[in-house]
Amino acid sequence: MLAFGYAQAKDLPMGIELLRDTPAALPIAGGTDIIQLLQEGVIAPSELVDINLLPLRGIEPAGEGLRIGALTRLSEIADDARVKARFPVLARALEETASPQVRNMATAAGNLLQRTRCLYFRDATVPCNKREPGSGCPAMDGENRMNAIFGGSSSCIAAYPGDMANALLVLDAELEVQGPDGGRRLAVADLHREPGDTPHLETTLRPSEIITAIHLPATPRSANSHYLKLRDRASFEWALVSVAVALETKDGEIRSARVAAGAVGTTPWRLPLVERRLERGRLDEAAAVAAAEAATHGANPRSQNAFKVKLLRAAVQRVLLMAGGLA
Amino acid sequence: MSRDNDVPAFEGHKPQARRLAEKALDASRAGDDTTADALFAEADRLDPEAVADVLGEDVATGQRRTSRNPAPDRDASSPEQAGIGRTAAPGQGFRTWSARGTAGAPRTPPRHPTALAIALEVNGQTHALTVDVRTTLLDALRDHLGLSGTKKGCALGQCGACTVLMDGKRVNACLTLAVMADSHPITTIEGLAEDGALHPVQQAFVEHDAFQCGYCTSGQIMSAVGLLTEGRGDSDAEIREQMSGNLCRCGAYANIVDAIRAAKEAV
């Protein structure tokens, strides 16, 4: 680990100023990903700006929905009675995230900004276009079992590994962001960038911006929402495939649907074709099978991850049956 | 013979795959799933990335933009844009972020302190110490305060051997910097026993022989104390799920679950 400077921000303007004045600085909150990256020599910022003192922790009502402060710990969100009752997909996704220890430390915004688990990105001794632009991508024909089948480019196929972002996609969640030029709202759907030929640029955040909150609007779908995570072991493991779904139903008919998948795309991945198929009728086994069939159009698997194509279809089918009370 | 500039560059099967995917999408919108699936399958064979693009644009026009087509944003598309792997000031570039210190890009020297005087509140006692800011809480406990009961396994948050309570909650001491733990009350395995009497969880681990080599044991016990404080562990399945952050390479899990169940009944 190379030496870095440490500064503690006492309030939000000071945090933004510290980031602006020291451009090679990284904000640190829970630290659960950043300290791994430092230990492995994957990143070497000139300073860390500790933002834990900023008053951004807690969950409060916002209109009919909820506003989750950026520094709220994952366990606090997963255990919140309002989240469990009204946004169950989010509570479930977080219950299945990491370990109890990590959930007590990791923050809401930090979770969204966690970096890929691609083996080559995490190994500083090998080339990686995300870590060292232009150095190459050994994952293309290497150990790519965990890599993406959607949204890859010729320079990067690293999968977005998180759970919470998939749930937030189907909840139409928005972020509050503050920066040197003031505040703005940003849909979670617009936060992550596909790699293209700049895989080192992962989000649409601007220099020195800090995510301050996540807004969960109340929608006709949010309370009927479900999460399924499939992995190599039962707990404390990254997803092979995960699926979030939120449905609005009336008289047994699906009025509107949101479906998103995790660990299959280079970003959290919406499945619009599945949504459209669902929005046409009742949710029964045949409908779940037909909708799941549409989940993998456009998939581009590599040498070791073609299993994700089948697994994604199975996971979509399964979570829809769960949503319909059929499984 | 000179090259005819009017001939467009060969784009592979992309244009055809796009056309097929767009037709497939029309069929899908019209409710004709059979036709849609057949057309998508053909397009997938030609160029799946083109299909993914068409589907991404579908989300964009239907609901809102997605990350597949982020909003045009000069700031965001410039090389100085600040993603997570964000760059330094213009001209310094991404290389300042790399631990490998690639040639041609000197690393920016730190402007803020690289060592700090802190106060760690451990097991009810306040310790004043000066640490390199890189020091993890785990290393501060073991190497600065001599509290070696907290174990170092992976140093990456994967094994749980370093579990301590911070502000009453179980955390991985290896994933916290000591400077970030300043003024937060910490309990380690050394702080559990009271007046020479073992904590009920410690007692239960002894009675149920819940260890073999013992290396993971202090982490297991601290995690179990955290679990009980959180009011969890109502079933064996829940105990197992809630102890997933603590690995035992000897495989003493069955007795660990027995011990935690017994401690829950005793507390």
Coordinates of C-alpha atoms in Angstrom, one line a residue:
Chain A
M1 CA 0.0 0.0 0.0
L2 CA 1.5 3.3 -1.1
A3 CA 1.4 6.2 1.4
F4 CA -1.6 8.5 1.2
G5 CA -2.7 11.6 3.0
Y6 CA -5.9 11.5 5.2
A7 CA -8.3 14.3 5.7
Q8 CA -11.6 14.3 7.5
A9 CA -14.5 16.4 6.1
K10 CA -16.5 18.1 8.9
D11 CA -19.4 19.0 6.6
L12 CA -20.5 18.6 3.0
P13 CA -19.0 21.9 1.6
M14 CA -15.7 20.9 3.2
G15 CA -15.9 17.4 1.7
I16 CA -16.5 18.8 -1.8
E17 CA -13.8 21.3 -1.4
L18 CA -11.3 18.7 -0.2
L19 CA -12.1 16.5 -3.2
R20 CA -11.8 19.5 -5.6
D21 CA -8.5 20.7 -4.1
T22 CA -6.8 17.3 -4.1
P23 CA -7.9 15.8 -7.5
A24 CA -6.2 12.4 -6.9
A25 CA -8.2 12.0 -3.7
L26 CA -10.9 9.4 -3.1
P27 CA -13.8 9.8 -0.7
I28 CA -14.0 6.9 1.9
A29 CA -17.0 6.0 4.0
G30 CA -17.6 2.4 5.0
G31 CA -14.2 1.5 3.4
T32 CA -15.1 -2.1 2.8
D33 CA -14.2 -2.0 -0.9
I34 CA -11.6 0.7 -0.8
I35 CA -9.5 -0.9 1.8
Q36 CA -9.5 -4.2 -0.2
L37 CA -8.4 -2.3 -3.3
L38 CA -5.6 -0.5 -1.3
Q39 CA -4.4 -3.7 0.2
E40 CA -4.2 -5.4 -3.2
G41 CA -2.5 -2.4 -4.8
V42 CA -5.3 -2.0 -7.3
I43 CA -5.7 1.7 -6.5
A44 CA -3.2 4.2 -5.1
P45 CA -5.0 7.6 -4.4
S46 CA -2.9 10.5 -3.1
E47 CA -5.3 11.0 -0.3
L48 CA -8.5 9.6 1.3
V49 CA -11.2 12.1 2.3
D50 CA -13.1 10.6 5.2
I51 CA -16.8 11.7 4.8
N52 CA -18.2 9.7 7.7
L53 CA -18.9 12.9 9.7
L54 CA -21.3 14.3 7.1
P55 CA -24.9 14.3 8.3
L56 CA -26.0 11.9 5.6
R57 CA -27.1 8.9 7.7
G58 CA -30.7 7.7 8.3
I59 CA -33.9 7.0 6.5
E60 CA -36.8 9.5 6.5
P61 CA -40.2 9.8 4.7
A62 CA -40.1 11.9 1.5
G63 CA -43.6 12.4 0.0
E64 CA -45.1 8.9 -0.3
G65 CA -41.6 7.4 -0.5
L66 CA -38.4 7.3 1.5
R67 CA -35.1 9.2 1.4
I68 CA -32.1 7.1 2.4
G69 CA -29.0 9.1 3.4
A70 CA -25.9 8.1 1.5
L71 CA -24.0 7.1 4.6
T72 CA -26.8 4.8 5.9
R73 CA -25.3 1.4 6.6
L74 CA -26.7 -1.6 4.5
S75 CA -27.9 -3.4 7.7
E76 CA -29.9 -0.3 8.7
I77 CA -31.7 -0.3 5.4
A78 CA -32.3 -4.0 5.3
D79 CA -33.7 -4.0 8.9
D80 CA -35.9 -0.9 8.3
A81 CA -39.6 -1.9 8.8
R82 CA -40.8 0.6 6.1
V83 CA -38.3 -0.7 3.6
K84 CA -39.3 -4.3 4.3
A85 CA -43.0 -3.6 3.9
R86 CA -43.0 -1.1 1.1
F87 CA -39.8 -1.9 -0.9
P88 CA -39.2 -5.6 -0.2
V89 CA -36.9 -6.1 -3.2
L90 CA -34.5 -3.7 -1.6
A91 CA -34.5 -5.3 1.8
R92 CA -34.1 -8.8 0.3
A93 CA -31.2 -7.7 -2.0
L94 CA -29.4 -6.2 1.0
E95 CA -30.0 -9.2 3.3
E96 CA -28.2 -11.3 0.6
T97 CA -25.4 -8.8 0.2
A98 CA -21.9 -9.7 1.7
S99 CA -21.7 -10.7 5.4
P100 CA -23.3 -9.2 8.6
Q101 CA -20.0 -7.5 9.4
V102 CA -19.7 -5.9 6.0
R103 CA -23.4 -4.9 6.1
N104 CA -22.7 -3.1 9.4
M105 CA -19.9 -1.0 7.8
A106 CA -20.8 -0.6 4.1
T107 CA -22.8 2.5 3.1
A108 CA -25.7 2.9 0.6
A109 CA -23.8 5.1 -1.8
G110 CA -20.6 3.2 -1.4
N111 CA -22.4 0.0 -2.4
L112 CA -23.5 1.6 -5.6
L113 CA -20.0 2.7 -6.4
Q114 CA -18.3 -0.7 -5.6
R115 CA -15.9 -1.9 -8.2
T116 CA -16.0 -5.0 -10.3
R117 CA -14.8 -8.4 -9.0
C118 CA -13.2 -9.3 -12.3
L119 CA -10.2 -11.4 -11.4
Y120 CA -7.9 -9.4 -13.6
F121 CA -9.0 -6.0 -12.3
R122 CA -8.3 -7.2 -8.8
D123 CA -4.9 -8.6 -9.6
A124 CA -2.4 -5.7 -10.0
T125 CA 0.2 -7.9 -11.5
V126 CA -1.6 -8.5 -14.8
P127 CA -2.9 -6.2 -17.5
C128 CA -6.4 -4.7 -17.2
N129 CA -7.9 -2.0 -19.4
K130 CA -10.0 -0.7 -16.5
R131 CA -7.1 -0.4 -14.1
E132 CA -4.5 0.6 -16.8
P133 CA -6.2 1.8 -19.9
G134 CA -4.6 0.3 -23.0
S135 CA -2.9 -2.5 -21.2
G136 CA -5.2 -5.2 -22.5
C137 CA -7.9 -7.6 -21.3
P138 CA -6.9 -11.1 -20.3
A139 CA -10.5 -11.9 -19.3
M140 CA -11.6 -12.0 -23.0
D141 CA -10.1 -15.5 -23.4
G142 CA -9.2 -16.2 -19.8
E143 CA -11.0 -16.8 -16.5
N144 CA -14.2 -15.2 -17.5
R145 CA -16.8 -17.4 -15.7
M146 CA -18.0 -14.5 -13.6
N147 CA -17.9 -11.9 -16.3
A148 CA -20.6 -10.1 -18.2
I149 CA -22.8 -11.4 -21.1
F150 CA -24.4 -8.0 -21.8
G151 CA -22.8 -4.6 -22.4
G152 CA -19.2 -5.7 -22.9
S153 CA -16.9 -4.1 -25.4
S154 CA -13.6 -5.2 -27.1
S155 CA -11.8 -3.6 -24.2
C156 CA -13.7 -4.8 -21.1
I157 CA -16.3 -7.5 -20.1
A158 CA -16.1 -6.9 -16.3
A159 CA -19.5 -7.5 -14.6
Y160 CA -21.1 -5.1 -12.3
P161 CA -21.2 -7.2 -9.1
G162 CA -23.7 -5.5 -6.8
D163 CA -27.1 -6.3 -5.6
M164 CA -28.7 -3.1 -4.4
A165 CA -28.4 -1.3 -7.7
N166 CA -30.6 -4.0 -9.4
A167 CA -33.3 -3.5 -6.8
L168 CA -33.1 0.3 -7.1
L169 CA -33.5 0.0 -10.9
V170 CA -36.9 -1.7 -10.6
L171 CA -37.9 0.8 -7.9
D172 CA -37.2 3.8 -10.3
A173 CA -34.9 5.2 -7.6
E174 CA -33.1 8.5 -8.0
L175 CA -29.9 9.9 -6.4
E176 CA -29.3 13.3 -4.9
V177 CA -25.8 14.5 -5.8
Q178 CA -23.9 17.5 -4.6
G179 CA -20.9 19.0 -6.2
P180 CA -19.0 22.3 -6.7
D181 CA -21.7 23.6 -9.0
G182 CA -24.6 22.7 -6.7
G183 CA -27.0 19.8 -6.5
R184 CA -28.7 17.7 -9.0
R185 CA -30.9 14.6 -9.3
L186 CA -29.7 11.5 -11.2
A187 CA -31.7 8.4 -11.9
V188 CA -29.9 5.3 -10.7
A189 CA -30.4 4.0 -14.2
D190 CA -28.1 6.8 -15.4
L191 CA -25.3 6.3 -12.9
H192 CA -23.3 3.5 -14.4
R193 CA -21.6 3.6 -17.7
E194 CA -20.9 0.8 -20.1
P195 CA -17.2 0.3 -20.7
G196 CA -17.0 1.1 -24.4
D197 CA -13.4 2.1 -25.1
T198 CA -13.1 3.9 -21.7
P199 CA -13.6 1.1 -19.2
H200 CA -11.8 3.2 -16.5
L201 CA -14.8 5.6 -16.5
E202 CA -17.5 3.8 -14.5
T203 CA -20.1 6.4 -13.6
T204 CA -21.6 9.7 -14.8
L205 CA -20.6 11.5 -11.6
R206 CA -18.6 14.7 -12.3
P207 CA -15.4 15.7 -10.6
S208 CA -15.7 16.2 -6.8
E209 CA -19.4 15.2 -6.7
I210 CA -20.7 13.3 -3.7
I211 CA -23.9 11.2 -3.7
T212 CA -25.9 12.5 -0.7
A213 CA -29.1 10.4 -0.8
I214 CA -31.2 7.8 -2.5
H215 CA -34.8 8.5 -3.2
L216 CA -37.3 5.7 -3.3
P217 CA -40.6 6.9 -4.9
A218 CA -43.7 5.1 -4.0
T219 CA -44.9 3.4 -7.2
P220 CA -47.8 1.0 -7.9
R221 CA -45.1 -1.6 -8.2
S222 CA -42.8 -1.1 -5.3
A223 CA -44.6 -3.1 -2.6
N224 CA -44.9 -6.1 -5.0
S225 CA -41.3 -6.6 -5.6
H226 CA -39.0 -9.5 -5.3
Y227 CA -35.3 -10.5 -5.5
L228 CA -33.6 -13.7 -6.4
K229 CA -29.8 -14.2 -6.1
L230 CA -28.1 -17.4 -7.4
R231 CA -24.5 -18.1 -6.3
D232 CA -21.9 -20.8 -5.9
R233 CA -22.5 -21.1 -2.1
A234 CA -25.5 -20.3 0.0
S235 CA -24.3 -17.1 1.6
F236 CA -21.6 -14.4 1.6
E237 CA -20.9 -14.9 -2.1
W238 CA -21.1 -12.8 -5.2
A239 CA -24.0 -13.5 -7.6
L240 CA -23.7 -15.7 -10.6
V241 CA -27.0 -14.2 -11.7
S242 CA -29.5 -12.2 -9.8
V243 CA -32.9 -10.8 -10.8
A244 CA -35.0 -8.0 -9.3
V245 CA -38.7 -7.7 -10.3
A246 CA -41.5 -5.2 -9.4
L247 CA -45.0 -5.7 -10.7
E248 CA -48.2 -3.7 -10.7
T249 CA -51.2 -6.0 -10.9
K250 CA -54.9 -5.3 -11.0
D251 CA -57.6 -8.0 -11.0
G252 CA -54.9 -10.6 -11.7
E253 CA -53.6 -8.7 -14.8
I254 CA -50.1 -7.2 -14.9
R255 CA -50.4 -3.5 -15.6
S256 CA -46.8 -2.6 -15.5
A257 CA -43.5 -4.3 -14.8
R258 CA -39.8 -3.6 -14.1
V259 CA -37.2 -6.4 -14.4
A260 CA -33.5 -6.0 -13.9
A261 CA -30.6 -8.5 -13.7
G262 CA -27.4 -8.4 -11.8
A263 CA -24.0 -10.0 -12.5
V264 CA -24.8 -10.5 -16.1
G265 CA -24.2 -6.9 -17.4
T266 CA -21.3 -4.5 -17.3
T267 CA -23.8 -2.3 -15.5
P268 CA -27.0 -3.2 -13.6
W269 CA -29.1 -4.5 -16.5
R270 CA -32.8 -3.7 -17.3
L271 CA -34.7 -6.4 -19.3
P272 CA -37.2 -4.4 -21.3
L273 CA -38.4 -7.3 -23.5
V274 CA -39.3 -9.3 -20.4
E275 CA -41.2 -6.3 -19.0
R276 CA -43.2 -5.9 -22.2
R277 CA -44.2 -9.6 -22.4
L278 CA -45.4 -9.4 -18.8
E279 CA -47.4 -6.3 -19.3
R280 CA -49.9 -8.1 -21.5
G281 CA -51.7 -10.5 -19.2
R282 CA -52.0 -12.7 -16.2
L283 CA -49.0 -14.0 -14.4
D284 CA -49.1 -17.8 -14.6
E285 CA -46.5 -20.4 -15.3
A286 CA -46.8 -20.1 -19.1
A287 CA -46.4 -16.3 -18.9
A288 CA -43.4 -16.7 -16.7
V289 CA -41.8 -19.1 -19.2
A290 CA -42.6 -16.9 -22.2
A291 CA -41.2 -13.8 -20.5
A292 CA -38.1 -15.5 -19.3
E293 CA -37.4 -16.7 -22.8
A294 CA -37.0 -13.0 -23.8
A295 CA -34.4 -12.3 -21.1
T296 CA -31.3 -13.3 -23.0
H297 CA -31.7 -11.7 -26.5
G298 CA -28.5 -9.8 -27.1
A299 CA -26.4 -11.9 -24.8
N300 CA -22.8 -12.3 -25.9
P301 CA -21.2 -15.0 -23.7
R302 CA -17.5 -15.8 -23.6
S303 CA -15.6 -19.0 -23.3
Q304 CA -16.6 -19.8 -19.6
N305 CA -19.9 -18.0 -19.0
A306 CA -22.4 -19.4 -21.5
F307 CA -24.1 -21.0 -18.4
K308 CA -25.3 -17.5 -17.4
V309 CA -27.6 -17.5 -20.5
K310 CA -29.5 -20.5 -19.3
L311 CA -29.2 -19.5 -15.6
L312 CA -30.6 -16.0 -16.3
R313 CA -33.7 -17.5 -18.1
A314 CA -34.2 -19.9 -15.2
A315 CA -33.8 -17.1 -12.6
V316 CA -36.3 -14.8 -14.3
Q317 CA -38.8 -17.6 -14.5
R318 CA -38.3 -18.5 -10.9
V319 CA -38.6 -15.0 -9.5
L320 CA -41.7 -14.4 -11.6
L321 CA -43.3 -17.5 -10.1
M322 CA -42.3 -16.3 -6.7
A323 CA -43.9 -12.9 -7.4
G324 CA -47.1 -14.7 -8.5
G325 CA -47.2 -16.9 -5.4
L326 CA -46.6 -19.9 -7.7
A327 CA -43.2 -21.0 -6.2
Chain B
M1 CA -5.9 0.7 -58.2
S2 CA -6.9 3.4 -55.7
R3 CA -9.5 2.6 -53.1
D4 CA -13.0 3.9 -53.8
N5 CA -13.8 6.3 -50.9
D6 CA -17.5 6.0 -51.6
V7 CA -17.6 2.4 -50.5
P8 CA -18.6 2.3 -46.8
A9 CA -16.3 0.4 -44.4
F10 CA -17.5 -3.1 -43.8
E11 CA -19.3 -3.2 -40.5
G12 CA -19.7 -6.9 -40.3
H13 CA -23.2 -8.1 -39.6
K14 CA -24.1 -5.3 -37.3
P15 CA -26.5 -3.4 -39.7
Q16 CA -28.4 -6.5 -40.6
A17 CA -28.6 -7.6 -37.0
R18 CA -29.9 -4.2 -36.0
R19 CA -32.6 -4.3 -38.7
L20 CA -33.6 -7.8 -37.6
A21 CA -33.7 -6.7 -33.9
E22 CA -35.8 -3.7 -34.8
K23 CA -38.3 -5.9 -36.7
A24 CA -38.3 -8.3 -33.8
L25 CA -39.0 -5.4 -31.4
D26 CA -41.9 -4.3 -33.7
A27 CA -43.3 -7.9 -33.5
S28 CA -42.9 -7.8 -29.8
R29 CA -44.7 -4.5 -29.5
A30 CA -47.5 -6.0 -31.6
G31 CA -47.8 -9.0 -29.3
D32 CA -46.4 -11.5 -31.8
D33 CA -43.9 -13.3 -29.5
T34 CA -43.3 -16.2 -31.9
T35 CA -42.2 -13.9 -34.7
A36 CA -40.2 -11.8 -32.3
D37 CA -38.3 -14.7 -30.8
A38 CA -37.5 -16.1 -34.3
L39 CA -36.2 -12.7 -35.5
F40 CA -34.2 -12.1 -32.3
A41 CA -32.7 -15.5 -32.5
E42 CA -31.5 -14.8 -36.0
A43 CA -30.2 -11.3 -35.0
D44 CA -28.4 -12.9 -32.0
R45 CA -26.6 -15.2 -34.3
L46 CA -25.3 -12.3 -36.4
D47 CA -24.3 -9.8 -33.7
P48 CA -25.7 -10.0 -30.2
E49 CA -24.2 -6.6 -29.3
A50 CA -26.3 -5.0 -31.9
V51 CA -29.4 -6.7 -30.4
A52 CA -28.4 -5.4 -26.9
D53 CA -28.0 -1.9 -28.4
V54 CA -31.5 -2.0 -29.8
L55 CA -33.0 -3.3 -26.6
G56 CA -31.1 -0.6 -24.6
E57 CA -32.6 2.1 -26.9
D58 CA -36.0 0.6 -26.3
V59 CA -35.7 1.2 -22.6
A60 CA -34.4 4.7 -23.3
T61 CA -37.4 5.7 -25.4
G62 CA -40.0 3.8 -23.3
Q63 CA -39.2 4.9 -19.8
R64 CA -36.0 6.9 -19.5
R65 CA -32.5 6.8 -20.5
T66 CA -30.4 4.0 -19.2
S67 CA -26.7 3.6 -18.6
R68 CA -26.6 1.9 -22.0
N69 CA -27.2 5.3 -23.5
P70 CA -26.2 7.8 -20.9
A71 CA -27.4 11.4 -21.3
P72 CA -25.1 13.4 -23.5
D73 CA -22.9 15.2 -21.0
R74 CA -19.7 16.9 -22.0
D75 CA -18.3 16.6 -18.5
A76 CA -19.1 12.9 -18.3
S77 CA -17.5 12.0 -21.7
S78 CA -14.3 14.0 -21.2
P79 CA -11.3 12.1 -20.1
E80 CA -11.2 14.2 -16.9
Q81 CA -14.6 12.9 -16.0
A82 CA -14.8 11.7 -12.4
G83 CA -16.2 8.2 -12.4
I84 CA -15.2 6.0 -9.5
G85 CA -12.0 5.2 -11.3
R86 CA -11.9 8.9 -11.8
T87 CA -8.9 10.7 -13.1
A88 CA -6.7 13.3 -11.5
A89 CA -6.4 16.9 -12.7
P90 CA -6.2 17.4 -16.5
G91 CA -2.8 16.2 -17.7
Q92 CA -2.2 13.9 -14.8
G93 CA -4.5 11.3 -16.0
F94 CA -5.6 7.9 -14.7
R95 CA -2.1 6.8 -13.9
T96 CA -2.0 8.6 -10.7
W97 CA -4.4 6.0 -9.5
S98 CA -2.4 3.0 -10.3
A99 CA -0.3 1.4 -7.7
R100 CA 2.1 0.3 -10.4
G101 CA 3.2 3.9 -10.9
T102 CA 3.4 3.5 -14.7
A103 CA 6.2 5.5 -16.3
G104 CA 5.5 9.0 -17.4
A105 CA 3.0 9.8 -14.7
P106 CA 4.5 10.7 -11.3
R107 CA 2.2 10.0 -8.5
T108 CA 0.9 13.1 -6.8
P109 CA 2.5 13.5 -3.4
P110 CA 0.0 13.5 -0.5
R111 CA -0.9 17.0 0.8
H112 CA -2.6 15.9 4.0
P113 CA -1.1 14.1 7.0
T114 CA 0.3 10.6 6.5
A115 CA 0.5 10.0 10.2
L116 CA -1.9 11.1 12.9
A117 CA -2.3 11.1 16.7
I118 CA -5.5 9.3 17.6
A119 CA -7.4 8.0 20.7
L120 CA -8.7 4.5 20.5
E121 CA -11.3 3.5 23.0
V122 CA -10.9 -0.2 23.5
N123 CA -12.6 -2.3 26.1
G124 CA -13.4 0.8 28.2
Q125 CA -9.9 2.1 28.1
T126 CA -8.7 5.1 26.1
H127 CA -5.3 4.6 24.4
A128 CA -3.5 7.6 22.8
L129 CA -1.3 6.6 19.9
T130 CA 0.2 7.9 16.7
V131 CA -0.3 5.8 13.6
D132 CA 0.6 5.9 9.9
V133 CA -2.8 6.6 8.4
R134 CA -2.6 3.4 6.4
T135 CA -2.8 1.3 9.6
T136 CA -5.9 -0.8 9.9
L137 CA -7.8 -1.0 13.1
L138 CA -6.7 -4.7 13.2
D139 CA -3.0 -3.8 13.0
A140 CA -3.4 -1.0 15.6
L141 CA -5.0 -3.5 18.0
R142 CA -2.5 -6.2 17.5
D143 CA 0.8 -4.3 16.9
H144 CA 0.3 -1.0 18.7
L145 CA -1.8 -2.1 21.7
G146 CA -0.6 -5.7 22.0
L147 CA -4.2 -7.0 21.9
S148 CA -3.4 -10.1 19.9
G149 CA -6.6 -11.9 20.6
T150 CA -8.1 -10.4 17.5
K151 CA -6.7 -12.5 14.6
K152 CA -5.5 -11.6 11.2
G153 CA -6.6 -14.1 8.5
C154 CA -7.2 -12.7 5.0
A155 CA -7.0 -8.9 5.7
L156 CA -9.7 -8.6 3.0
G157 CA -12.9 -9.0 5.0
Q158 CA -13.5 -12.5 3.7
C159 CA -12.7 -14.7 6.8
G160 CA -14.0 -12.8 9.8
A161 CA -11.1 -13.8 12.1
C162 CA -10.7 -10.0 12.9
T163 CA -14.3 -9.4 14.0
V164 CA -14.7 -6.9 16.8
L165 CA -17.6 -4.7 18.0
M166 CA -17.4 -1.0 17.0
D167 CA -20.2 1.2 18.5
G168 CA -21.7 -2.2 19.6
K169 CA -21.9 -3.6 16.1
R170 CA -19.8 -6.4 14.7
V171 CA -17.3 -5.2 12.0
N172 CA -14.2 -6.5 10.3
A173 CA -11.3 -4.7 11.9
C174 CA -9.2 -5.3 8.8
L175 CA -11.5 -3.2 6.6
T176 CA -11.4 -0.1 8.9
L177 CA -8.5 2.3 9.2
A178 CA -7.5 3.0 12.8
V179 CA -7.9 6.8 12.1
M180 CA -11.5 6.1 11.2
A181 CA -12.1 4.2 14.5
D182 CA -10.9 7.2 16.5
S183 CA -13.4 7.9 19.4
H184 CA -15.7 4.9 18.5
P185 CA -15.9 2.5 21.4
I186 CA -14.4 -0.9 20.5
T187 CA -14.8 -4.3 22.2
T188 CA -12.4 -7.1 21.5
I189 CA -12.3 -10.7 22.7
E190 CA -10.1 -9.4 25.6
G191 CA -13.0 -7.2 26.8
L192 CA -15.8 -9.9 27.0
A193 CA -15.0 -11.6 30.3
E194 CA -16.2 -9.8 33.5
D195 CA -14.5 -10.2 36.9
G196 CA -12.8 -13.4 35.7
A197 CA -16.1 -15.0 34.5
L198 CA -16.4 -15.9 30.9
H199 CA -19.0 -14.2 28.7
P200 CA -22.0 -16.7 28.2
V201 CA -20.9 -17.1 24.5
Q202 CA -17.3 -17.9 25.5
Q203 CA -18.6 -20.4 28.1
A204 CA -20.9 -22.0 25.5
F205 CA -18.0 -22.3 23.0
V206 CA -16.0 -24.2 25.7
E207 CA -18.8 -26.4 26.7
H208 CA -19.7 -27.3 23.1
D209 CA -16.1 -27.8 22.0
A210 CA -16.9 -25.2 19.2
F211 CA -13.3 -25.1 17.8
Q212 CA -10.4 -27.2 16.8
C213 CA -7.3 -25.1 16.0
G214 CA -8.8 -22.0 17.5
Y215 CA -7.5 -19.4 15.1
C216 CA -11.0 -18.3 14.0
T217 CA -12.5 -18.6 17.4
S218 CA -12.2 -15.0 18.7
G219 CA -13.8 -13.8 15.5
Q220 CA -16.5 -16.4 15.8
I221 CA -17.3 -15.4 19.4
M222 CA -17.3 -11.7 18.7
S223 CA -19.6 -12.3 15.7
A224 CA -21.9 -14.5 17.8
V225 CA -22.1 -11.8 20.5
G226 CA -23.0 -9.3 17.8
L227 CA -25.7 -11.7 16.4
L228 CA -27.3 -12.1 19.9
T229 CA -27.2 -8.3 20.5
E230 CA -29.0 -7.8 17.2
G231 CA -31.7 -10.2 18.4
R232 CA -31.1 -12.7 15.6
G233 CA -30.6 -16.5 15.6
D234 CA -34.0 -17.8 16.2
S235 CA -33.3 -21.0 14.2
D236 CA -30.3 -23.0 13.3
A237 CA -30.7 -21.9 9.7
E238 CA -30.7 -18.3 10.8
I239 CA -27.6 -18.8 12.9
R240 CA -25.8 -20.3 10.0
E241 CA -26.9 -17.5 7.7
Q242 CA -26.0 -14.8 10.2
M243 CA -22.5 -16.4 10.9
S244 CA -21.7 -16.5 7.2
G245 CA -19.0 -13.8 7.6
N246 CA -16.9 -16.2 9.8
L247 CA -15.0 -19.0 8.1
C248 CA -13.7 -22.0 10.1
R249 CA -11.2 -24.1 8.1
C250 CA -11.3 -26.9 10.6
G251 CA -15.0 -27.2 9.9
A252 CA -16.2 -26.9 13.5
Y253 CA -19.5 -25.4 12.2
A254 CA -21.8 -27.9 13.7
N255 CA -20.5 -27.3 17.3
I256 CA -20.4 -23.5 16.7
V257 CA -24.1 -23.6 15.9
D258 CA -24.8 -25.7 19.0
A259 CA -22.8 -23.2 21.1
I260 CA -24.6 -20.2 19.8
R261 CA -28.0 -21.8 20.2
A262 CA -27.1 -22.7 23.8
A263 CA -25.8 -19.2 24.5
K264 CA -29.0 -17.6 23.1
E265 CA -31.1 -19.8 25.5
A266 CA -28.8 -18.9 28.4
V267 CA -28.8 -15.1 27.8

